[in-house]
Amino acid sequence: YTLSLHDALPISEHRPDQLIPRVHGWILGSTFNLCEQLWRELKHFLVCDQDGVGKMIYTVNEKEKQVYLRDEGLLEVKLATKNLIPSGLDVVYWSELSVANEDIVEKLFDDLMIRLLSPYRGLGGKGGSFLVSGTPRPPYKVFEGTYRQTFFQKLYERIEDDPEWGVFHFKTTDNPYVDPTYAEKARQYFSGADFKRLWLGEFVDSVH
């Protein structure tokens, strides 16, 4: 499944003058290194897109990791931290939500959901789009002998049957560039729980 910028960002829609920026999207990374990679990919695919998306670019701010689009659109790559204060948003993509700081992830997620519901945001002013991705992780330690499910797992289980969300699950071998025989080799090097997480994309209860 793919969602182009043309589909996700209402660049051509008429909007009230008080919306600043008129169209606004965030791409979030849970680590600094991930943000750097997301920024490189954003610039590459915007320029190389064959459907004319590259023509949407007005200017690029390398220091702030911002791409200004025509008609007052703005895409920003940001680090997901407790100091992140959301504004009204049309689209958010949070890459590797599963490795986010468990102390702040739920509050930040809720704040972003509210901002996606800001007046006039999203296609037709009906609310913005939220896309998250991640690799299942084992429960994390709260204190000695006590573990909890990650927020990513709880979110997945909460929205799995929610008609307002689309939930997608992929195994490593679903990637056409990955040789299926690698999976059998991986079984020799990973524990059963880690193989399920990293290769089958399944949540596990074990911390080992």
Short mmCIF file of C-alpha atoms in Angstrom, two decimals:
data_model
loop_
_atom_site.label_atom_id
_atom_site.label_comp_id
_atom_site.label_asym_id
_atom_site.label_seq_id
_atom_site.Cartn_x
_atom_site.Cartn_y
_atom_site.Cartn_z
CA TYR A 1 0.00 0.00 0.00
CA THR A 2 1.34 3.43 -0.89
CA LEU A 3 0.13 6.93 -0.07
CA SER A 4 1.53 9.70 -2.22
CA LEU A 5 1.96 13.27 -1.06
CA HIS A 6 -0.70 14.23 -3.55
CA ASP A 7 -3.13 12.00 -1.64
CA ALA A 8 -2.09 12.95 1.90
CA LEU A 9 -1.48 16.70 1.64
CA PRO A 10 -4.40 18.94 0.65
CA ILE A 11 -2.18 21.37 -1.26
CA SER A 12 -4.85 22.34 -3.79
CA GLU A 13 -7.72 22.76 -1.31
CA HIS A 14 -9.10 26.17 -0.43
CA ARG A 15 -8.31 26.93 3.22
CA PRO A 16 -8.85 29.79 5.66
CA ASP A 17 -6.10 32.43 5.73
CA GLN A 18 -5.53 31.87 9.47
CA LEU A 19 -4.04 28.40 8.89
CA ILE A 20 -0.28 28.88 9.21
CA PRO A 21 1.31 27.02 7.58
CA ARG A 22 -1.59 26.40 5.26
CA VAL A 23 -0.64 22.72 4.87
CA HIS A 24 1.55 21.08 7.54
CA GLY A 25 3.14 17.65 7.84
CA TRP A 26 5.56 16.10 10.36
CA ILE A 27 7.88 13.12 9.98
CA LEU A 28 9.04 11.90 13.38
CA GLY A 29 12.01 9.78 14.34
CA SER A 30 12.51 8.25 17.77
CA THR A 31 16.31 8.65 17.62
CA PHE A 32 18.65 11.31 16.24
CA ASN A 33 20.23 8.87 13.75
CA LEU A 34 16.82 7.84 12.48
CA CYS A 35 15.88 11.49 11.92
CA GLU A 36 19.02 11.97 9.84
CA GLN A 37 18.07 9.01 7.65
CA LEU A 38 14.46 10.16 7.31
CA TRP A 39 15.71 13.59 6.21
CA ARG A 40 17.96 12.06 3.55
CA GLU A 41 15.11 9.91 2.24
CA LEU A 42 12.61 12.77 2.25
CA LYS A 43 14.83 14.94 0.07
CA HIS A 44 15.72 12.07 -2.25
CA PHE A 45 12.20 10.85 -2.91
CA LEU A 46 10.69 14.31 -3.21
CA VAL A 47 13.17 15.17 -5.94
CA CYS A 48 13.10 11.78 -7.67
CA ASP A 49 9.34 11.21 -7.59
CA GLN A 50 8.06 10.58 -11.09
CA ASP A 51 4.53 11.91 -10.46
CA GLY A 52 5.55 15.53 -10.21
CA VAL A 53 5.97 15.74 -6.44
CA GLY A 54 9.40 17.29 -6.93
CA LYS A 55 7.70 20.25 -8.56
CA MET A 56 5.95 20.93 -5.25
CA ILE A 57 9.22 22.00 -3.58
CA TYR A 58 9.74 25.70 -3.05
CA THR A 59 12.86 25.65 -0.88
CA VAL A 60 14.77 23.42 1.57
CA ASN A 61 16.12 24.37 5.01
CA GLU A 62 18.92 21.92 5.79
CA LYS A 63 19.56 23.18 9.33
CA GLU A 64 15.96 22.84 10.51
CA LYS A 65 15.16 19.81 8.32
CA GLN A 66 12.26 21.57 6.63
CA VAL A 67 10.91 21.35 3.09
CA TYR A 68 8.74 24.27 2.04
CA LEU A 69 6.23 23.36 -0.63
CA ARG A 70 4.37 25.55 -3.06
CA ASP A 71 1.13 27.15 -1.85
CA GLU A 72 2.47 27.53 1.71
CA GLY A 73 2.97 23.86 2.50
CA LEU A 74 5.57 22.67 5.02
CA LEU A 75 7.07 19.25 5.77
CA GLU A 76 9.37 18.88 8.78
CA VAL A 77 11.52 16.06 10.16
CA LYS A 78 11.56 16.15 13.96
CA LEU A 79 12.94 14.17 16.88
CA ALA A 80 10.19 12.75 19.10
CA THR A 81 11.04 14.23 22.51
CA LYS A 82 9.11 15.43 25.53
CA ASN A 83 9.78 19.03 24.47
CA LEU A 84 8.01 18.54 21.14
CA ILE A 85 4.96 20.82 21.06
CA PRO A 86 2.59 19.91 18.21
CA SER A 87 0.77 22.45 16.10
CA GLY A 88 -2.19 21.90 13.80
CA LEU A 89 -1.19 19.07 11.45
CA ASP A 90 -2.50 17.49 8.26
CA VAL A 91 -0.31 14.39 8.28
CA VAL A 92 2.13 12.72 10.69
CA TYR A 93 4.41 9.78 10.00
CA TRP A 94 6.16 8.36 13.09
CA SER A 95 8.92 5.98 12.02
CA GLU A 96 9.90 3.17 14.41
CA LEU A 97 7.40 4.16 17.09
CA SER A 98 8.35 0.89 18.77
CA VAL A 99 11.70 2.31 20.00
CA ALA A 100 10.24 5.54 21.38
CA ASN A 101 10.90 6.55 24.99
CA GLU A 102 8.21 4.73 27.00
CA ASP A 103 8.09 7.56 29.55
CA ILE A 104 6.81 10.08 27.00
CA VAL A 105 5.44 8.16 24.02
CA GLU A 106 1.79 7.88 25.11
CA LYS A 107 1.40 11.56 25.98
CA LEU A 108 3.10 12.68 22.79
CA PHE A 109 0.96 10.33 20.72
CA ASP A 110 -2.21 11.73 22.33
CA ASP A 111 -1.03 15.31 21.74
CA LEU A 112 -0.45 14.56 18.07
CA MET A 113 -3.87 12.96 17.71
CA ILE A 114 -5.48 16.11 19.06
CA ARG A 115 -3.50 18.32 16.68
CA LEU A 116 -4.56 16.19 13.73
CA LEU A 117 -8.14 17.02 14.68
CA SER A 118 -7.48 20.77 14.65
CA PRO A 119 -10.09 22.74 12.67
CA TYR A 120 -9.74 22.53 8.87
CA ARG A 121 -6.84 20.05 9.02
CA GLY A 122 -6.72 16.96 6.82
CA LEU A 123 -8.38 16.27 3.48
CA GLY A 124 -11.64 18.16 3.29
CA GLY A 125 -11.05 19.50 6.79
CA LYS A 126 -12.10 16.12 8.23
CA GLY A 127 -8.97 15.51 10.30
CA GLY A 128 -5.40 14.65 9.48
CA SER A 129 -3.76 11.29 8.77
CA PHE A 130 -1.50 9.42 11.21
CA LEU A 131 0.86 6.72 9.98
CA VAL A 132 3.13 4.78 12.36
CA SER A 133 5.60 1.98 11.77
CA GLY A 134 7.77 -0.18 13.96
CA THR A 135 9.29 -3.56 14.73
CA PRO A 136 7.78 -5.50 17.67
CA ARG A 137 9.85 -5.32 20.84
CA PRO A 138 9.69 -7.45 24.01
CA PRO A 139 8.08 -6.12 27.20
CA TYR A 140 10.24 -3.57 28.99
CA LYS A 141 11.33 -3.58 32.62
CA VAL A 142 9.46 -1.23 34.97
CA PHE A 143 11.33 -2.42 38.04
CA GLU A 144 12.97 -5.68 39.09
CA GLY A 145 10.77 -8.61 38.11
CA THR A 146 8.01 -6.44 36.60
CA TYR A 147 7.56 -5.92 32.86
CA ARG A 148 5.01 -4.11 30.73
CA GLN A 149 3.96 -4.24 27.11
CA THR A 150 5.41 -1.46 24.97
CA PHE A 151 3.08 1.33 23.91
CA PHE A 152 3.51 0.20 20.31
CA GLN A 153 2.12 -3.24 21.13
CA LYS A 154 -0.77 -1.81 23.16
CA LEU A 155 -1.59 0.58 20.32
CA TYR A 156 -1.53 -2.23 17.76
CA GLU A 157 -3.89 -4.38 19.82
CA ARG A 158 -6.19 -1.44 20.49
CA ILE A 159 -6.65 -0.39 16.86
CA GLU A 160 -6.37 -3.81 15.19
CA ASP A 161 -10.14 -4.09 14.76
CA ASP A 162 -10.92 -0.35 14.71
CA PRO A 163 -12.49 0.57 11.33
CA GLU A 164 -10.99 4.06 11.52
CA TRP A 165 -7.50 2.58 11.31
CA GLY A 166 -5.81 0.45 8.69
CA VAL A 167 -3.43 -2.11 10.25
CA PHE A 168 -0.69 -3.73 8.18
CA HIS A 169 1.66 -6.58 9.08
CA PHE A 170 4.71 -7.63 7.11
CA LYS A 171 7.34 -10.31 7.60
CA THR A 172 10.96 -9.63 6.67
CA THR A 173 10.66 -12.11 3.82
CA ASP A 174 7.72 -10.16 2.37
CA ASN A 175 10.39 -7.74 1.18
CA PRO A 176 11.07 -8.79 -2.45
CA TYR A 177 14.75 -7.88 -2.02
CA VAL A 178 15.27 -10.35 0.84
CA ASP A 179 16.25 -13.90 -0.12
CA PRO A 180 13.71 -16.26 1.58
CA THR A 181 16.52 -18.69 2.41
CA TYR A 182 17.93 -16.09 4.83
CA ALA A 183 15.04 -16.79 7.17
CA GLU A 184 16.15 -20.37 7.69
CA LYS A 185 19.69 -19.19 8.39
CA ALA A 186 18.38 -16.59 10.83
CA ARG A 187 16.65 -19.31 12.87
CA GLN A 188 20.12 -20.62 13.76
CA TYR A 189 21.29 -17.30 15.19
CA PHE A 190 18.22 -15.83 16.88
CA SER A 191 16.28 -17.09 19.87
CA GLY A 192 12.74 -18.23 19.16
CA ALA A 193 11.28 -14.99 20.55
CA ASP A 194 13.68 -12.75 18.64
CA PHE A 195 13.09 -14.64 15.40
CA LYS A 196 9.35 -14.11 15.78
CA ARG A 197 9.83 -10.39 16.40
CA LEU A 198 12.50 -9.54 13.85
CA TRP A 199 11.62 -11.92 11.04
CA LEU A 200 7.93 -12.70 11.45
CA GLY A 201 6.89 -9.30 12.84
CA GLU A 202 5.05 -10.86 15.76
CA PHE A 203 4.68 -9.56 19.31
CA VAL A 204 6.01 -11.83 22.05
CA ASP A 205 5.46 -11.97 25.80
CA SER A 206 8.94 -13.26 26.61
CA VAL A 207 11.77 -10.85 27.40
CA HIS A 208 14.36 -13.40 26.22
#
